[in-house]
mmCIF file of C-alpha atoms in Angstrom:
data_model
loop_
_atom_site.group_PDB
_atom_site.id
_atom_site.type_symbol
_atom_site.label_atom_id
_atom_site.label_comp_id
_atom_site.label_asym_id
_atom_site.label_seq_id
_atom_site.Cartn_x
_atom_site.Cartn_y
_atom_site.Cartn_z
ATOM 1 C CA UNK J 240 -0.012 0.006 0.003
ATOM 2 C CA UNK J 241 2.945 2.297 0.534
ATOM 3 C CA UNK J 242 3.759 1.992 -3.161
ATOM 4 C CA UNK J 243 0.166 2.991 -3.997
ATOM 5 C CA UNK J 244 0.417 6.022 -1.693
ATOM 6 C CA UNK J 245 3.551 7.062 -3.533
ATOM 7 C CA UNK J 246 1.849 6.384 -6.896
ATOM 8 C CA UNK J 247 4.549 3.872 -7.789
ATOM 9 C CA UNK J 248 1.984 1.760 -9.628
ATOM 10 C CA UNK J 249 4.325 -0.700 -11.340
ATOM 11 C CA UNK J 250 6.079 -1.531 -8.108
ATOM 12 C CA UNK J 251 2.762 -1.832 -6.243
ATOM 13 C CA UNK J 252 1.528 -4.218 -8.927
ATOM 14 C CA UNK J 253 4.603 -6.396 -8.457
ATOM 15 C CA UNK J 254 4.083 -6.487 -4.668
ATOM 16 C CA UNK J 255 0.441 -7.490 -5.032
ATOM 17 C CA UNK J 256 1.385 -10.152 -7.552
ATOM 18 C CA UNK J 257 3.941 -11.628 -5.140
ATOM 19 C CA UNK J 258 1.383 -11.686 -2.310
ATOM 20 C CA UNK J 259 -1.158 -13.452 -4.475
ATOM 21 C CA UNK J 260 1.153 -16.033 -5.954
ATOM 22 C CA UNK J 261 2.852 -17.116 -2.696
ATOM 23 C CA UNK J 262 2.418 -20.858 -2.106
ATOM 24 C CA UNK J 263 -0.804 -21.573 -0.230
ATOM 25 C CA UNK J 264 -3.056 -24.398 0.910
ATOM 26 C CA UNK J 265 -5.931 -21.994 1.642
ATOM 27 C CA UNK J 266 -6.880 -18.445 0.735
ATOM 28 C CA UNK J 267 -6.017 -15.757 3.257
ATOM 29 C CA UNK J 268 -7.578 -12.317 3.697
ATOM 30 C CA UNK J 269 -4.270 -10.782 2.664
ATOM 31 C CA UNK J 270 -4.408 -12.570 -0.696
ATOM 32 C CA UNK J 271 -7.997 -11.503 -1.338
ATOM 33 C CA UNK J 272 -7.294 -7.857 -0.471
ATOM 34 C CA UNK J 273 -4.122 -7.917 -2.574
ATOM 35 C CA UNK J 274 -6.094 -9.184 -5.548
ATOM 36 C CA UNK J 275 -8.735 -6.461 -5.199
ATOM 37 C CA UNK J 276 -6.082 -3.776 -5.060
ATOM 38 C CA UNK J 277 -4.126 -5.403 -7.874
ATOM 39 C CA UNK J 278 -7.144 -5.103 -10.182
ATOM 40 C CA UNK J 279 -7.511 -1.378 -9.514
ATOM 41 C CA UNK J 280 -3.788 -0.631 -9.684
ATOM 42 C CA UNK J 281 -3.466 -2.601 -12.938
ATOM 43 C CA UNK J 282 -6.242 -0.521 -14.494
ATOM 44 C CA UNK J 283 -4.461 2.659 -13.495
ATOM 45 C CA UNK J 284 -1.003 1.504 -14.600
ATOM 46 C CA UNK J 285 -1.663 -0.630 -17.712
ATOM 47 C CA UNK J 286 -5.293 -0.001 -18.601
ATOM 48 C CA UNK J 287 -5.943 -3.748 -18.513
ATOM 49 C CA UNK J 288 -7.358 -6.251 -16.085
ATOM 50 C CA UNK J 289 -4.444 -8.205 -14.635
ATOM 51 C CA UNK J 290 -3.944 -11.898 -15.201
ATOM 52 C CA UNK J 291 -2.816 -14.133 -12.378
ATOM 53 C CA UNK J 292 0.608 -15.696 -12.700
ATOM 54 C CA UNK J 293 0.444 -19.302 -13.941
ATOM 55 C CA UNK J 294 2.152 -20.508 -10.777
ATOM 56 C CA UNK J 295 -0.671 -19.206 -8.516
ATOM 57 C CA UNK J 296 -2.160 -21.978 -6.389
ATOM 58 C CA UNK J 297 -5.378 -23.418 -7.890
ATOM 59 C CA UNK J 298 -7.353 -22.890 -4.678
ATOM 60 C CA UNK J 299 -6.374 -19.224 -4.738
ATOM 61 C CA UNK J 300 -7.289 -18.775 -8.391
ATOM 62 C CA UNK J 301 -10.763 -20.283 -7.910
ATOM 63 C CA UNK J 302 -11.482 -18.337 -4.728
ATOM 64 C CA UNK J 303 -10.375 -14.957 -6.106
ATOM 65 C CA UNK J 304 -12.743 -15.149 -9.060
ATOM 66 C CA UNK J 305 -15.689 -15.481 -6.661
ATOM 67 C CA UNK J 306 -14.494 -12.999 -4.023
ATOM 68 C CA UNK J 307 -13.895 -10.035 -6.286
ATOM 69 C CA UNK J 308 -16.965 -9.797 -8.536
ATOM 70 C CA UNK J 309 -17.457 -6.099 -7.776
ATOM 71 C CA UNK J 310 -13.883 -5.398 -8.859
ATOM 72 C CA UNK J 311 -14.267 -7.531 -11.974
ATOM 73 C CA UNK J 312 -17.325 -5.424 -12.895
ATOM 74 C CA UNK J 313 -15.310 -2.230 -12.512
ATOM 75 C CA UNK J 314 -12.477 -3.706 -14.593
ATOM 76 C CA UNK J 315 -14.871 -4.726 -17.372
ATOM 77 C CA UNK J 316 -16.358 -1.224 -17.652
ATOM 78 C CA UNK J 317 -12.841 0.226 -17.760
ATOM 79 C CA UNK J 318 -11.712 -2.206 -20.466
ATOM 80 C CA UNK J 319 -14.905 -1.488 -22.440
ATOM 81 C CA UNK J 320 -14.008 2.225 -22.341
ATOM 82 C CA UNK J 321 -17.434 2.964 -20.809
ATOM 83 C CA UNK J 322 -16.936 6.050 -18.636
ATOM 84 C CA UNK J 323 -20.586 6.376 -17.639
ATOM 85 C CA UNK J 324 -20.821 2.692 -16.862
ATOM 86 C CA UNK J 325 -17.613 2.823 -14.834
ATOM 87 C CA UNK J 326 -18.915 5.786 -12.841
ATOM 88 C CA UNK J 327 -22.186 3.932 -12.196
ATOM 89 C CA UNK J 328 -20.329 0.751 -11.215
ATOM 90 C CA UNK J 329 -18.187 2.640 -8.712
ATOM 91 C CA UNK J 330 -21.276 4.333 -7.284
ATOM 92 C CA UNK J 331 -23.090 1.005 -7.008
ATOM 93 C CA UNK J 332 -20.114 -0.524 -5.234
ATOM 94 C CA UNK J 333 -19.491 2.512 -3.017
ATOM 95 C CA UNK J 334 -20.187 0.684 0.257
ATOM 96 C CA UNK J 335 -18.073 -2.335 -0.676
ATOM 97 C CA UNK J 336 -15.209 -0.138 -1.849
ATOM 98 C CA UNK J 337 -15.373 1.914 1.366
ATOM 99 C CA UNK J 338 -15.373 -1.200 3.547
ATOM 100 C CA UNK J 339 -12.343 -2.516 1.647
ATOM 101 C CA UNK J 340 -10.628 0.897 1.890
ATOM 102 C CA UNK J 341 -10.377 1.000 -1.907
ATOM 103 C CA UNK J 342 -12.702 3.913 -2.679
ATOM 104 C CA UNK J 343 -9.767 6.268 -3.306
ATOM 105 C CA UNK J 344 -8.166 3.817 -5.732
ATOM 106 C CA UNK J 345 -11.490 3.364 -7.512
ATOM 107 C CA UNK J 346 -11.796 7.139 -7.957
ATOM 108 C CA UNK J 347 -8.292 7.191 -9.390
ATOM 109 C CA UNK J 348 -9.388 4.441 -11.831
ATOM 110 C CA UNK J 349 -12.158 6.714 -13.131
ATOM 111 C CA UNK J 350 -9.623 9.535 -13.638
ATOM 112 C CA UNK J 351 -7.269 7.112 -15.367
ATOM 113 C CA UNK J 352 -10.001 6.152 -17.831
ATOM 114 C CA UNK J 353 -10.654 9.825 -18.630
ATOM 115 C CA UNK J 354 -6.944 10.391 -19.262
ATOM 116 C CA UNK J 355 -6.696 7.278 -21.433
ATOM 117 C CA UNK J 356 -9.654 8.469 -23.488
ATOM 118 C CA UNK J 357 -7.947 11.838 -23.970
ATOM 119 C CA UNK J 358 -4.739 10.174 -25.045
ATOM 120 C CA UNK J 359 -6.663 8.144 -27.630
ATOM 121 C CA UNK J 360 -7.907 11.392 -29.186
ATOM 122 C CA UNK J 361 -4.323 12.191 -30.213
ATOM 123 C CA UNK J 362 -4.427 9.144 -32.487
ATOM 124 C CA UNK J 363 -7.476 10.406 -34.364
ATOM 125 C CA UNK J 364 -7.270 14.188 -34.396
ATOM 126 C CA UNK J 365 -4.719 16.862 -35.133
ATOM 127 C CA UNK J 366 -6.893 19.775 -33.945
ATOM 128 C CA UNK J 367 -9.916 19.726 -31.681
ATOM 129 C CA UNK J 368 -11.781 22.283 -29.541
ATOM 130 C CA UNK J 369 -11.816 21.981 -25.771
ATOM 131 C CA UNK J 370 -15.599 21.676 -25.903
ATOM 132 C CA UNK J 371 -15.398 18.737 -28.290
ATOM 133 C CA UNK J 372 -12.781 17.041 -26.103
ATOM 134 C CA UNK J 373 -14.963 17.462 -23.051
ATOM 135 C CA UNK J 374 -17.930 15.990 -24.925
ATOM 136 C CA UNK J 375 -16.033 13.010 -26.376
ATOM 137 C CA UNK J 376 -14.306 12.161 -23.122
ATOM 138 C CA UNK J 377 -17.362 12.664 -20.991
ATOM 139 C CA UNK J 378 -16.301 15.636 -18.916
ATOM 140 C CA UNK J 379 -18.662 18.306 -17.610
ATOM 141 C CA UNK J 380 -16.916 21.367 -19.094
ATOM 142 C CA UNK J 381 -14.233 22.604 -21.413
ATOM 143 C CA UNK J 382 -12.347 23.951 -18.371
ATOM 144 C CA UNK J 383 -12.244 20.478 -16.861
ATOM 145 C CA UNK J 384 -10.933 19.160 -20.191
ATOM 146 C CA UNK J 385 -8.277 21.863 -20.242
ATOM 147 C CA UNK J 386 -7.146 20.951 -16.702
ATOM 148 C CA UNK J 387 -6.852 17.273 -17.617
ATOM 149 C CA UNK J 388 -4.974 18.120 -20.840
ATOM 150 C CA UNK J 389 -2.516 20.316 -18.970
ATOM 151 C CA UNK J 390 -1.896 17.462 -16.517
ATOM 152 C CA UNK J 391 -1.146 15.074 -19.383
ATOM 153 C CA UNK J 392 1.047 17.630 -21.188
ATOM 154 C CA UNK J 393 3.083 18.461 -18.074
ATOM 155 C CA UNK J 394 3.854 14.783 -17.536
ATOM 156 C CA UNK J 395 4.849 14.272 -21.147
ATOM 157 C CA UNK J 396 2.053 11.788 -21.785
ATOM 158 C CA UNK J 397 0.781 13.709 -24.781
ATOM 159 C CA UNK J 398 2.195 16.492 -26.953
ATOM 160 C CA UNK J 399 -0.249 19.294 -27.533
ATOM 161 C CA UNK J 400 -0.593 23.044 -27.414
ATOM 162 C CA UNK J 401 -3.681 24.914 -26.323
ATOM 163 C CA UNK J 402 -4.590 28.126 -28.104
ATOM 164 C CA UNK J 403 -6.303 30.167 -25.364
ATOM 165 C CA UNK J 404 -7.869 32.660 -27.787
ATOM 166 C CA UNK J 405 -9.668 30.076 -29.920
ATOM 167 C CA UNK J 406 -9.836 27.345 -27.198
ATOM 168 C CA UNK J 407 -8.446 24.860 -29.728
ATOM 169 C CA UNK J 408 -6.020 22.067 -28.966
ATOM 170 C CA UNK J 409 -3.366 21.161 -31.502
ATOM 171 C CA UNK J 410 -2.042 17.623 -31.027
ATOM 172 C CA UNK J 411 1.346 16.520 -32.286
ATOM 173 C CA UNK J 412 3.442 13.409 -32.057
ATOM 174 C CA UNK J 413 6.275 15.269 -30.339
ATOM 175 C CA UNK J 414 8.712 14.856 -33.246
ATOM 176 C CA UNK J 415 8.040 18.382 -34.481
ATOM 177 C CA UNK J 416 8.933 19.981 -31.153
ATOM 178 C CA UNK J 417 12.426 21.179 -30.476
ATOM 179 C CA UNK J 418 13.975 20.342 -27.105
ATOM 180 C CA UNK J 419 13.247 23.842 -25.877
ATOM 181 C CA UNK J 420 9.637 23.709 -27.036
ATOM 182 C CA UNK J 421 9.192 20.301 -25.433
ATOM 183 C CA UNK J 422 10.560 21.633 -22.153
ATOM 184 C CA UNK J 423 8.232 24.621 -22.409
ATOM 185 C CA UNK J 424 5.284 22.291 -23.016
ATOM 186 C CA UNK J 425 6.150 20.320 -19.903
ATOM 187 C CA UNK J 426 6.443 23.375 -17.721
ATOM 188 C CA UNK J 427 3.423 25.258 -19.054
#
């Protein structure tokens, strides 16, 4: 959980995978909780539902499939790229997520889906208005879309410039930016 708190998702995923795949004759609460968290962290980090290592004990594999149906539902909505369905699934599972102390991770999963949807837009469009981005991604306003875009740009996850006067976003693949322009894009 420390790795999750530090947002070191890949390392957290490895730790959960180790906990789940440790040799076992029975399923422990630690293994079940690790699996639930592993699903959410995997969605944030890779955008995919995790697969269990082949060397996971059979008893553990069977038990986890039954014990984490709520989390499997969330993962399926994420994989299906269904933002509204994911939001509804998280709302429906609110009590379960709270009891498991995973509500914060689930909320980060919804943000991760929004960011993944924004990143996919760069594959299809060269220029798009903030209003259109908000509509296609499922955000409430163009300002919210701009905030998410700035977060992605600052972290170097997408290359884009935002024209404030026209409220248009120009996507690029990053190859046309000089080093100075790329640095400016990251610090903007």
